[in-house]
mmCIF file of N, CA, C and O in Angstrom:
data_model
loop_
_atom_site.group_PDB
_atom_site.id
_atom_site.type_symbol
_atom_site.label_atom_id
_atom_site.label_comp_id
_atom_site.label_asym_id
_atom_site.label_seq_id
_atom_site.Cartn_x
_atom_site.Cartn_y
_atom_site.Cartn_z
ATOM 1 N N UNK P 17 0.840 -1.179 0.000
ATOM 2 C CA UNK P 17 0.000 0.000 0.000
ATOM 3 C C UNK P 17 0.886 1.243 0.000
ATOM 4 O O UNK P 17 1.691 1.676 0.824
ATOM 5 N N UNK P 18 0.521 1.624 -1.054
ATOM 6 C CA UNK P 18 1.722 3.356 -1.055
ATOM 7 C C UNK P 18 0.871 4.696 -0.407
ATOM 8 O O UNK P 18 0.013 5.374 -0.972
ATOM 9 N N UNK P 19 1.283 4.799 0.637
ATOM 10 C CA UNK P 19 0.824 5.477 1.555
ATOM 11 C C UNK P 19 0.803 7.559 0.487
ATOM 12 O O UNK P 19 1.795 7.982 -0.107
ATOM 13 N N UNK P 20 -0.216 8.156 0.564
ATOM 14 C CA UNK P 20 0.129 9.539 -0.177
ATOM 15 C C UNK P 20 1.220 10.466 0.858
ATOM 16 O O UNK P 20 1.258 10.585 2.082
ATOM 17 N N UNK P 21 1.806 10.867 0.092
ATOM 18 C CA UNK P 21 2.654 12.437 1.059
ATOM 19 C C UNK P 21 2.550 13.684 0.761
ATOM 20 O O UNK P 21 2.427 14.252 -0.324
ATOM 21 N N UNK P 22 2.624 14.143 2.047
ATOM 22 C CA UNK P 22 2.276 15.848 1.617
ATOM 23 C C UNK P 22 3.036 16.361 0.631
ATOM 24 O O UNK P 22 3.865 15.481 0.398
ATOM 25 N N UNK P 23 3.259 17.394 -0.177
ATOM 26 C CA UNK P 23 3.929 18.103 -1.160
ATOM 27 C C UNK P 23 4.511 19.025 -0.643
ATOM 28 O O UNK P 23 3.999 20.144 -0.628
ATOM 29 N N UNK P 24 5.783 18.766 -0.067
ATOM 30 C CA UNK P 24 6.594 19.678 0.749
ATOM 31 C C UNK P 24 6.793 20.969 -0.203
ATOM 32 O O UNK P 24 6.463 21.966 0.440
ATOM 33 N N UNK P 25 7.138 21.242 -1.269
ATOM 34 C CA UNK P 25 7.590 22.135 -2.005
ATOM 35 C C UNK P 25 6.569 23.229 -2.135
ATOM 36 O O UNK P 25 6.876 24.419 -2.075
ATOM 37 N N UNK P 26 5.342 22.790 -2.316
ATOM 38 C CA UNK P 26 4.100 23.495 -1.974
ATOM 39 C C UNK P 26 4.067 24.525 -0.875
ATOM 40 O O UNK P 26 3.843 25.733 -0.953
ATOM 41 N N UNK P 27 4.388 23.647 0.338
ATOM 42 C CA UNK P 27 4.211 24.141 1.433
ATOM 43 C C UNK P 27 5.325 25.308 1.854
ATOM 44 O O UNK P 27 5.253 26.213 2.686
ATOM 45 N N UNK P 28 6.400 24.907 0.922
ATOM 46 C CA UNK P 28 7.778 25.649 1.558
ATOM 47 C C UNK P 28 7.213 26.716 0.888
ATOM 48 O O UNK P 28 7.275 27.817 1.436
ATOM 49 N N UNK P 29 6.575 26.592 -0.387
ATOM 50 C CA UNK P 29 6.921 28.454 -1.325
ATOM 51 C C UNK P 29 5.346 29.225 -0.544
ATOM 52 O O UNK P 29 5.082 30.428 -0.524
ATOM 53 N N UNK P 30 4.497 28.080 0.038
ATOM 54 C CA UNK P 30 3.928 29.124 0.811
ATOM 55 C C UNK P 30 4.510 29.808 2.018
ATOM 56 O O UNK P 30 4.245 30.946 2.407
ATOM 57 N N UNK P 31 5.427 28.853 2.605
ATOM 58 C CA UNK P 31 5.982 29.373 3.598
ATOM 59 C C UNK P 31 6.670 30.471 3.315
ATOM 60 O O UNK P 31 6.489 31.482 3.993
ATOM 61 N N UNK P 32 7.644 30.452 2.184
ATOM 62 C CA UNK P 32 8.497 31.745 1.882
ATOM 63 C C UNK P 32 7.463 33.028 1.641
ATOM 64 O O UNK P 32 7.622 34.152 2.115
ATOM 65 N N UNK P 33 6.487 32.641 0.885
ATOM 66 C CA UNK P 33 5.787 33.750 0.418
ATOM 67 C C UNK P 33 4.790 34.419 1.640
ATOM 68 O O UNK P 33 4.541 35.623 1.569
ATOM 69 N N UNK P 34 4.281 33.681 2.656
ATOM 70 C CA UNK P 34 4.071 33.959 3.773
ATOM 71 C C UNK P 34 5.229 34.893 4.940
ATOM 72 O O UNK P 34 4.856 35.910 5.525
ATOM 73 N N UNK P 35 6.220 34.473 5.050
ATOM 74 C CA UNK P 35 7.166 35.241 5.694
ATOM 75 C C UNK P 35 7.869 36.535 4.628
ATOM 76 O O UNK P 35 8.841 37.216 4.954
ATOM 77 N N UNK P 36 7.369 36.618 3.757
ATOM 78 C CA UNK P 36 7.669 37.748 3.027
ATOM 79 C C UNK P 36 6.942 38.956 2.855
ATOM 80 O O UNK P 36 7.272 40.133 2.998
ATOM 81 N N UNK P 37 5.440 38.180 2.375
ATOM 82 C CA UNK P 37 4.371 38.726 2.473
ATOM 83 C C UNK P 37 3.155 39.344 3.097
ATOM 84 O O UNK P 37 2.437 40.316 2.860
ATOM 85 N N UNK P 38 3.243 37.919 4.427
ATOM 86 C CA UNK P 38 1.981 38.148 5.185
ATOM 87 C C UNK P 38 2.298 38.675 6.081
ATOM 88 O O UNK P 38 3.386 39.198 6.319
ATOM 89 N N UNK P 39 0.728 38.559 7.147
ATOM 90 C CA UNK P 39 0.803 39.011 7.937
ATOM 91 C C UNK P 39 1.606 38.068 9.231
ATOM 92 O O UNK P 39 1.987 36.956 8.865
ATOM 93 N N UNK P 40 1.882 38.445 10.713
ATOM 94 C CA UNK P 40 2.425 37.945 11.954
ATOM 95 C C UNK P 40 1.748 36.474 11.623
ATOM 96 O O UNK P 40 2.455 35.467 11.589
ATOM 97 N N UNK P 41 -0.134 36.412 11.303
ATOM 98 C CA UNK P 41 -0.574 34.866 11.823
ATOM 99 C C UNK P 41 -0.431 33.928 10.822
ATOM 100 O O UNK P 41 -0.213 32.717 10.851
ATOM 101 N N UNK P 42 -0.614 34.810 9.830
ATOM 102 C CA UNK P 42 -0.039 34.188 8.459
ATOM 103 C C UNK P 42 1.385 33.430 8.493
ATOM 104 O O UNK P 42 1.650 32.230 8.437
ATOM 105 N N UNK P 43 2.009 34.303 8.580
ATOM 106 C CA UNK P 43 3.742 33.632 8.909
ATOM 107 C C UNK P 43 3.718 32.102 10.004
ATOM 108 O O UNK P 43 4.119 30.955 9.809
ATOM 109 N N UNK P 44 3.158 32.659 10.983
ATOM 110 C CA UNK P 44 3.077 31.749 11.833
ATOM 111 C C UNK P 44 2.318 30.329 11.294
ATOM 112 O O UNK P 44 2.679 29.155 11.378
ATOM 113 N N UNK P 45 1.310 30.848 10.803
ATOM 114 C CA UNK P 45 0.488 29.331 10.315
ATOM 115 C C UNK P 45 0.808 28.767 9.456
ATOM 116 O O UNK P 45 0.561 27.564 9.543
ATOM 117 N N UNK P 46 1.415 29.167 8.345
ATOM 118 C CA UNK P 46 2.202 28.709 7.225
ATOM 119 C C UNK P 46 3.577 27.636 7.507
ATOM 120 O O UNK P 46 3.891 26.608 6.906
ATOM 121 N N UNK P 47 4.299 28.400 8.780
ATOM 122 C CA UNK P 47 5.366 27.424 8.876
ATOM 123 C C UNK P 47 4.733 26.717 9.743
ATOM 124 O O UNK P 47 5.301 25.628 9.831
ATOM 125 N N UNK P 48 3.743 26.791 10.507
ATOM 126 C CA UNK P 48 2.974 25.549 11.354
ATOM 127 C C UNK P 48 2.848 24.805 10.481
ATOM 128 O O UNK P 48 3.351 23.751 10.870
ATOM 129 N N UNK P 49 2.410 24.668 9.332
ATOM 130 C CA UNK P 49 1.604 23.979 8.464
ATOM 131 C C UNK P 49 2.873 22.969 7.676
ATOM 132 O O UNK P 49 2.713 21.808 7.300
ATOM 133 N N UNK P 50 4.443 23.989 7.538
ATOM 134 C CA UNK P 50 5.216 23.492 6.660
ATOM 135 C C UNK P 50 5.770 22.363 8.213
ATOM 136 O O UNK P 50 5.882 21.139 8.263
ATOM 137 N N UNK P 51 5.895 22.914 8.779
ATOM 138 C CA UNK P 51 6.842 21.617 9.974
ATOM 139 C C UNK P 51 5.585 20.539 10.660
ATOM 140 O O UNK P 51 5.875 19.682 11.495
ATOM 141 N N UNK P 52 4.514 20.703 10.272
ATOM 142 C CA UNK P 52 3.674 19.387 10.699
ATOM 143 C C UNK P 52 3.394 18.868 9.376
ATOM 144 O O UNK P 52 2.867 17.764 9.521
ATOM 145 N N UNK P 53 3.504 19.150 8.221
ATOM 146 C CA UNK P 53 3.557 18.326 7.188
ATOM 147 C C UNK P 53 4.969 17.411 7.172
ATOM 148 O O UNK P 53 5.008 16.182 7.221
ATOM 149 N N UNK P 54 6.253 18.430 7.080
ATOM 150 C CA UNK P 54 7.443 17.252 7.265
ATOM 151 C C UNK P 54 7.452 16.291 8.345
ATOM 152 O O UNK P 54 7.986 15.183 8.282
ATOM 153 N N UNK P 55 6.776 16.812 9.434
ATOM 154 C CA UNK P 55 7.057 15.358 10.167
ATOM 155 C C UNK P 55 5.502 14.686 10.387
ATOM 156 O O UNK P 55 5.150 14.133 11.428
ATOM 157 N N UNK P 56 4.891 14.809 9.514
ATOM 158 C CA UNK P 56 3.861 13.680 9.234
ATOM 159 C C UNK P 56 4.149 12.808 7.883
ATOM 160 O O UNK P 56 3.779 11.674 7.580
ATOM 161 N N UNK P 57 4.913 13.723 7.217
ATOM 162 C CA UNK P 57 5.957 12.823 6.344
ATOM 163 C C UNK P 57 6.848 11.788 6.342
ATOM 164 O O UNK P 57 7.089 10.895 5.529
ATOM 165 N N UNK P 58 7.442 12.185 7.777
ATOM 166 C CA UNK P 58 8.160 11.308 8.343
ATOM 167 C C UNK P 58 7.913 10.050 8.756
ATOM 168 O O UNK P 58 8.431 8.942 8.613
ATOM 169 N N UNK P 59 6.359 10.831 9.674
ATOM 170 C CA UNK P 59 6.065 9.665 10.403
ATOM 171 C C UNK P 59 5.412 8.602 9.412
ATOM 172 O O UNK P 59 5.225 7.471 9.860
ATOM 173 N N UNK P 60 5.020 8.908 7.987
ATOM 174 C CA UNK P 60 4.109 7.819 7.319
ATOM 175 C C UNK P 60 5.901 6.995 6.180
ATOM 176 O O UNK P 60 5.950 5.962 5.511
ATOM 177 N N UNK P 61 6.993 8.019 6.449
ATOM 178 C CA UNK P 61 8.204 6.897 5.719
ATOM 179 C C UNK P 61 8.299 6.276 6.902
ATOM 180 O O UNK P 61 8.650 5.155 6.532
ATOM 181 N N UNK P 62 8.206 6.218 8.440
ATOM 182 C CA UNK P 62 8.901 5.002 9.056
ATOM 183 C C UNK P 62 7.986 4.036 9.384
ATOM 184 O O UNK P 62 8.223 2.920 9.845
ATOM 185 N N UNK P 63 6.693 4.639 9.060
ATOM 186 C CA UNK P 63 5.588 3.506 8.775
ATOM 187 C C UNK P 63 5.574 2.407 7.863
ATOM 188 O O UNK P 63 5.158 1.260 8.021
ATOM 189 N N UNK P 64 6.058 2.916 6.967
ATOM 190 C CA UNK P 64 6.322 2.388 5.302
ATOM 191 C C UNK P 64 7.483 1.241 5.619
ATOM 192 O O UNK P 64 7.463 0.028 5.412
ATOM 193 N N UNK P 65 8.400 2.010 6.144
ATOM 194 C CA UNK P 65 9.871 1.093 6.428
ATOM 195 C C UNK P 65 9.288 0.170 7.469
ATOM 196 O O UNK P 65 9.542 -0.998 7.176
ATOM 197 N N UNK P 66 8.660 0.279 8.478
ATOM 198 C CA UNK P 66 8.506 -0.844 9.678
ATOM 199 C C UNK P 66 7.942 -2.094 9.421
ATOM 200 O O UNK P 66 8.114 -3.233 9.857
ATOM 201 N N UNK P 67 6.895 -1.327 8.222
ATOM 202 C CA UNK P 67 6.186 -2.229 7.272
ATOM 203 C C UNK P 67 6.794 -3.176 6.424
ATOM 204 O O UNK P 67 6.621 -4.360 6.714
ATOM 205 N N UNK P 68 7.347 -2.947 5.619
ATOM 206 C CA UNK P 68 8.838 -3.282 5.108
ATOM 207 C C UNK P 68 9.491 -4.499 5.934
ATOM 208 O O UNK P 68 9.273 -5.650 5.558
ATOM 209 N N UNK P 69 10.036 -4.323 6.701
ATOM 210 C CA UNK P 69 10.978 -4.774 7.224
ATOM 211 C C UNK P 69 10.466 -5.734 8.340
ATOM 212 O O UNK P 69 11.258 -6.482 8.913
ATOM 213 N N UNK P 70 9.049 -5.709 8.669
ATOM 214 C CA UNK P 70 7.937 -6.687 9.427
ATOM 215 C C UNK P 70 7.783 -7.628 8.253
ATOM 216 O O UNK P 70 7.774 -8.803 8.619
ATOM 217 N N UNK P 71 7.660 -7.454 6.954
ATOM 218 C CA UNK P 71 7.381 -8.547 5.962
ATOM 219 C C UNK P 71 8.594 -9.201 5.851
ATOM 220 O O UNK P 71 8.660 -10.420 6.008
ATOM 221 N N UNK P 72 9.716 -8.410 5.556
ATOM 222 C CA UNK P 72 11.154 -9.408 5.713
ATOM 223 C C UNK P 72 11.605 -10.448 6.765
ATOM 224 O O UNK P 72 12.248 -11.492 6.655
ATOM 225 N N UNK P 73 11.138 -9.909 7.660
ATOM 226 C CA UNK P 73 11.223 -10.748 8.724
ATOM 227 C C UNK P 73 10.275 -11.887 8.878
ATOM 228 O O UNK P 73 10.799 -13.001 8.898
ATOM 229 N N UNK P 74 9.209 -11.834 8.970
ATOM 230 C CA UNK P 74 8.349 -12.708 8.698
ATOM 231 C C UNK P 74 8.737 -13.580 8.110
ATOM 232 O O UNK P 74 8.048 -14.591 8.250
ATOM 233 N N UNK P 75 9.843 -13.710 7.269
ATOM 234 C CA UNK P 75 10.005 -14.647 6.025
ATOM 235 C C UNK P 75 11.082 -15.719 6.417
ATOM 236 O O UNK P 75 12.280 -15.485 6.260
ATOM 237 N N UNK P 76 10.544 -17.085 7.012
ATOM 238 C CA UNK P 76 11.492 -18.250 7.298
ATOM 239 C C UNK P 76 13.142 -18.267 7.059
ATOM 240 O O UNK P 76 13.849 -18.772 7.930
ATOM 241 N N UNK P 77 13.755 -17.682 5.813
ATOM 242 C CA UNK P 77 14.642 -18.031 4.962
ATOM 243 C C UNK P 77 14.990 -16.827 5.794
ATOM 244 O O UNK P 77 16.083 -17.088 6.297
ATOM 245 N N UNK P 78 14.547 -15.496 6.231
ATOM 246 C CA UNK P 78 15.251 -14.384 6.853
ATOM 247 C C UNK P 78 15.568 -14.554 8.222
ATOM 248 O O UNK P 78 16.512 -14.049 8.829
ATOM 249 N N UNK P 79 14.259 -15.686 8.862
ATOM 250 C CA UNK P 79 15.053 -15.407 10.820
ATOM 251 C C UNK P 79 16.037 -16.606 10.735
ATOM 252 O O UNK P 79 16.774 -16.853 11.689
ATOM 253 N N UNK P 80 16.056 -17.445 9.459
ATOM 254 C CA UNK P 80 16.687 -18.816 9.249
ATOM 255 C C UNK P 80 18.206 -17.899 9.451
ATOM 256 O O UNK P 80 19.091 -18.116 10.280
ATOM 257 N N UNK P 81 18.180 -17.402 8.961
ATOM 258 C CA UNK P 81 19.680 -16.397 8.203
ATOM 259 C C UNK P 81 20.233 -15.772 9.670
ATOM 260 O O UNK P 81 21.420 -15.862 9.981
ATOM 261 N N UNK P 82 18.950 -14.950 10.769
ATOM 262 C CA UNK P 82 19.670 -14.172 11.538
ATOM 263 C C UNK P 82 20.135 -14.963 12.752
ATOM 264 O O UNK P 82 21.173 -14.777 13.387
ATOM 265 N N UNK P 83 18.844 -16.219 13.050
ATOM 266 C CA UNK P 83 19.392 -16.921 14.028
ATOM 267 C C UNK P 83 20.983 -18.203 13.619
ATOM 268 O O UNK P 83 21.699 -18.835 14.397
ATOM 269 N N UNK P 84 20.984 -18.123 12.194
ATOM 270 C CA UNK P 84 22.363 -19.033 11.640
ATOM 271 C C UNK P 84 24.227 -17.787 11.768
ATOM 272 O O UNK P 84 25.408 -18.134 11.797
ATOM 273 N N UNK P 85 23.578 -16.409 11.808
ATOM 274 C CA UNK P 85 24.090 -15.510 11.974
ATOM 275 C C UNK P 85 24.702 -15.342 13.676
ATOM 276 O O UNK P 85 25.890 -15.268 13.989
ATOM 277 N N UNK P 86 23.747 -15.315 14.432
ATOM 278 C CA UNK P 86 23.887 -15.275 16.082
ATOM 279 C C UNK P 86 24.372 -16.674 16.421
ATOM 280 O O UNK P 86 25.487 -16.796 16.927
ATOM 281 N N UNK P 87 23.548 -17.832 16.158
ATOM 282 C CA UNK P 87 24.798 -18.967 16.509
ATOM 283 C C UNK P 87 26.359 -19.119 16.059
ATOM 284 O O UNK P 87 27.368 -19.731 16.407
ATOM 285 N N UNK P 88 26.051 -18.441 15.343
ATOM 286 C CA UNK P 88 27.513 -18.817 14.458
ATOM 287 C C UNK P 88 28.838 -17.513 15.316
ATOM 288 O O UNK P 88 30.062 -17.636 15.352
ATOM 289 N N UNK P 89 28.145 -16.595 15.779
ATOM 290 C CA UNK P 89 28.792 -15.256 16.338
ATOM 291 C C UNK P 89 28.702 -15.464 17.818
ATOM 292 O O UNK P 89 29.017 -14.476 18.482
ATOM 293 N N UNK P 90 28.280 -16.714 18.591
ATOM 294 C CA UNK P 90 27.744 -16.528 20.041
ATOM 295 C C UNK P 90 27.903 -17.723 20.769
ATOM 296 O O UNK P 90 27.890 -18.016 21.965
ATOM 297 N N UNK P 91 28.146 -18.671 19.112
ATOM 298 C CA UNK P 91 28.387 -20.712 19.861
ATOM 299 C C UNK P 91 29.269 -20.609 21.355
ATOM 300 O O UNK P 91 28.974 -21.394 22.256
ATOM 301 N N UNK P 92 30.264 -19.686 21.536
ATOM 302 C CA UNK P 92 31.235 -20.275 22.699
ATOM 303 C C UNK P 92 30.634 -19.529 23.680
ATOM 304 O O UNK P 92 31.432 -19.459 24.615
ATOM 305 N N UNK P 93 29.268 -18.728 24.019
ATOM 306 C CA UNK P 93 28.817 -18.214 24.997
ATOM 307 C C UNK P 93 27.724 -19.029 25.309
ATOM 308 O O UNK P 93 27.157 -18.775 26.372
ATOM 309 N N UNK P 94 27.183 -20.198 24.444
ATOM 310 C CA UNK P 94 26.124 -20.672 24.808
ATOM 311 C C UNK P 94 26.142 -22.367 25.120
ATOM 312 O O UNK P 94 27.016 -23.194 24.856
ATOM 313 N N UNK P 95 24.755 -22.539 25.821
ATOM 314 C CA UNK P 95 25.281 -23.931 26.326
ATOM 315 C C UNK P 95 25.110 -25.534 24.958
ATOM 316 O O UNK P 95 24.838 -25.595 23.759
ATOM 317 N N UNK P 96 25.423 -26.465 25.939
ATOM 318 C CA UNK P 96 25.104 -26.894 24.036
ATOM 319 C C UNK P 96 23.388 -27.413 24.030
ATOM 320 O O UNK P 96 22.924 -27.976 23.039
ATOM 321 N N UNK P 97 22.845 -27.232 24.836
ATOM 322 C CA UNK P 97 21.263 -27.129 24.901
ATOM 323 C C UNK P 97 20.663 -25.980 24.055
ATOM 324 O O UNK P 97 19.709 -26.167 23.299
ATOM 325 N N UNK P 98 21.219 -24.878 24.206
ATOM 326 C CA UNK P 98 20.625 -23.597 23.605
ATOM 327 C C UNK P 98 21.487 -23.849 22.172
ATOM 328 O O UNK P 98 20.906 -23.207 21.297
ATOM 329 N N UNK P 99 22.365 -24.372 21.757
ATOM 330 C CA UNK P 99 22.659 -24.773 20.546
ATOM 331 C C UNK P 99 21.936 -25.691 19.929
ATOM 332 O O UNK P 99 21.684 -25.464 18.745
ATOM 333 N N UNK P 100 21.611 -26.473 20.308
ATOM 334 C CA UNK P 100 20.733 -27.464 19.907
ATOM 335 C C UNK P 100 19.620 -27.491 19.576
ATOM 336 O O UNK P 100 19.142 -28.168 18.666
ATOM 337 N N UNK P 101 18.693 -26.223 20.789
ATOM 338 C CA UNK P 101 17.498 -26.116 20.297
ATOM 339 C C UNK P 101 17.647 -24.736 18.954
ATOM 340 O O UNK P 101 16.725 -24.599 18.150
ATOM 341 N N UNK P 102 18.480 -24.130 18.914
ATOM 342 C CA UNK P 102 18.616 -23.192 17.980
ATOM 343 C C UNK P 102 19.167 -23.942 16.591
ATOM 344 O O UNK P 102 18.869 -23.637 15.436
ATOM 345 N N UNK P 103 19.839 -24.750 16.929
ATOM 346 C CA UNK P 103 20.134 -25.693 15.242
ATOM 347 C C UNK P 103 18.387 -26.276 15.086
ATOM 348 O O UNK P 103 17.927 -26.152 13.951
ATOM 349 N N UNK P 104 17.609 -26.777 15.972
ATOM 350 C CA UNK P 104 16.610 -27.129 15.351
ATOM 351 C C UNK P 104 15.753 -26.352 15.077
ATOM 352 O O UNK P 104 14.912 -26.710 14.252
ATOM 353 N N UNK P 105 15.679 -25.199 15.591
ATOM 354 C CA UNK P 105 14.864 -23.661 14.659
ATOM 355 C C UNK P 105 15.105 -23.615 13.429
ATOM 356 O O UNK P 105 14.265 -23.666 12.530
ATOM 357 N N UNK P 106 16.511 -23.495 13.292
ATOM 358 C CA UNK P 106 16.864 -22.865 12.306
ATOM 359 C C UNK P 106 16.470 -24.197 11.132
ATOM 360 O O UNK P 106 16.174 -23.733 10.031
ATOM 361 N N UNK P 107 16.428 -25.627 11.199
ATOM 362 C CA UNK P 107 16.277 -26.494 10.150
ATOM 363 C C UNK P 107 14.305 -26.060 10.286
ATOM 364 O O UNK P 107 13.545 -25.743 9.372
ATOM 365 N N UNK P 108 14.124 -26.158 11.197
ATOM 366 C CA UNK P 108 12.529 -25.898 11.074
ATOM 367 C C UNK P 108 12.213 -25.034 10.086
ATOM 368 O O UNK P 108 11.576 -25.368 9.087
ATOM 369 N N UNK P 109 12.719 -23.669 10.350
ATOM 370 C CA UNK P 109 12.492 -22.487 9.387
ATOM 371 C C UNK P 109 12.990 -23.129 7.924
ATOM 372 O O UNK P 109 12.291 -23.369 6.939
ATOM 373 N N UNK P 110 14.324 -23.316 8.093
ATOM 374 C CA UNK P 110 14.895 -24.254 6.758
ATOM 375 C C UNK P 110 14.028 -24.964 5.677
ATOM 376 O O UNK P 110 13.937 -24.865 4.454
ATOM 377 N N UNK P 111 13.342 -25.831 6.776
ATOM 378 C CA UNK P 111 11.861 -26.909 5.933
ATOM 379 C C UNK P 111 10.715 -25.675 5.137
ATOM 380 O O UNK P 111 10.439 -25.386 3.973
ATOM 381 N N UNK P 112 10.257 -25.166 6.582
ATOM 382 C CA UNK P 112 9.494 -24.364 6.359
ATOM 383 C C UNK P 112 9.192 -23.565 5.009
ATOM 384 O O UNK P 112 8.108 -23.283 4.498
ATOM 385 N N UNK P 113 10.812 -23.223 4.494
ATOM 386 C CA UNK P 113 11.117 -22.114 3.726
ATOM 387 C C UNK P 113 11.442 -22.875 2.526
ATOM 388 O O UNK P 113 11.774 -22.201 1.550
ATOM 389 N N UNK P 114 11.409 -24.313 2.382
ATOM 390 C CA UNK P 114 11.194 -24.827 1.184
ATOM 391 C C UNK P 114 10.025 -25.313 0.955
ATOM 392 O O UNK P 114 9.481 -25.116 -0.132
ATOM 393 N N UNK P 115 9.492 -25.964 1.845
ATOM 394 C CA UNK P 115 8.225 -26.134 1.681
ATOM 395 C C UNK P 115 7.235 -24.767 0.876
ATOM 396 O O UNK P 115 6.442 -25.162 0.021
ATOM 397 N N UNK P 116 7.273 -23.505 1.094
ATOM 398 C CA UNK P 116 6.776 -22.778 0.412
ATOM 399 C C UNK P 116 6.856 -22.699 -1.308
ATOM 400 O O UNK P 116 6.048 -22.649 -2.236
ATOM 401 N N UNK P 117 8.353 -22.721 -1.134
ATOM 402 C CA UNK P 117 8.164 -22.525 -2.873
ATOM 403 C C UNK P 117 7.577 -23.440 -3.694
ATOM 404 O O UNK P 117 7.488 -23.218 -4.901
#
């Protein structure tokens, strides 16, 4: 879903033309208007990205990867129980992630 965004450029040449032009509430509401548009901008790109990156994860073949990543970076801190059950995650996800295609 492609979320719409405000039209910052819009907002800026009102802003300029407001602090040039207008009046005190004018000025004022204009850049109200330009700094709650950028960061409602913001807030709908890290929406977008969380979104993103919740579907990547989700994906067998990706926690297959991070938990084959952390055992592989952490084996001599862990016991060989927590190795064991983490080698069998990771073949679970493994299955899992062929079984799909």
């Amino acid at each position: 879903m492609k979320i719409p965004y405000f039209k910052l450029r819009e907002a800026l040449e009102e802003a300029k033309d407001s602090l040039s032009y207008g009046s005190g509430t004018e000025k004022i509401g204009s850049v109200a208007r330009l700094v709650g548009k950028t960061v409602a901008n913001a807030g709908m790109l890290a929406t977008e990205t969380a979104i993103e990156v919740g579907k990547e994860l989700s994906k067998p073949e990706t926690m297959a990867k991070i938990l084959s990543d952390g055992l592989k970076n952490n084996r001599g801190n862990m016991s060989s129980d927590k190795i064991e059950h983490i080698e069998r995650r990771i073949d679970q996800l493994k299955e899992k992630s062929r079984s799909k295609d």
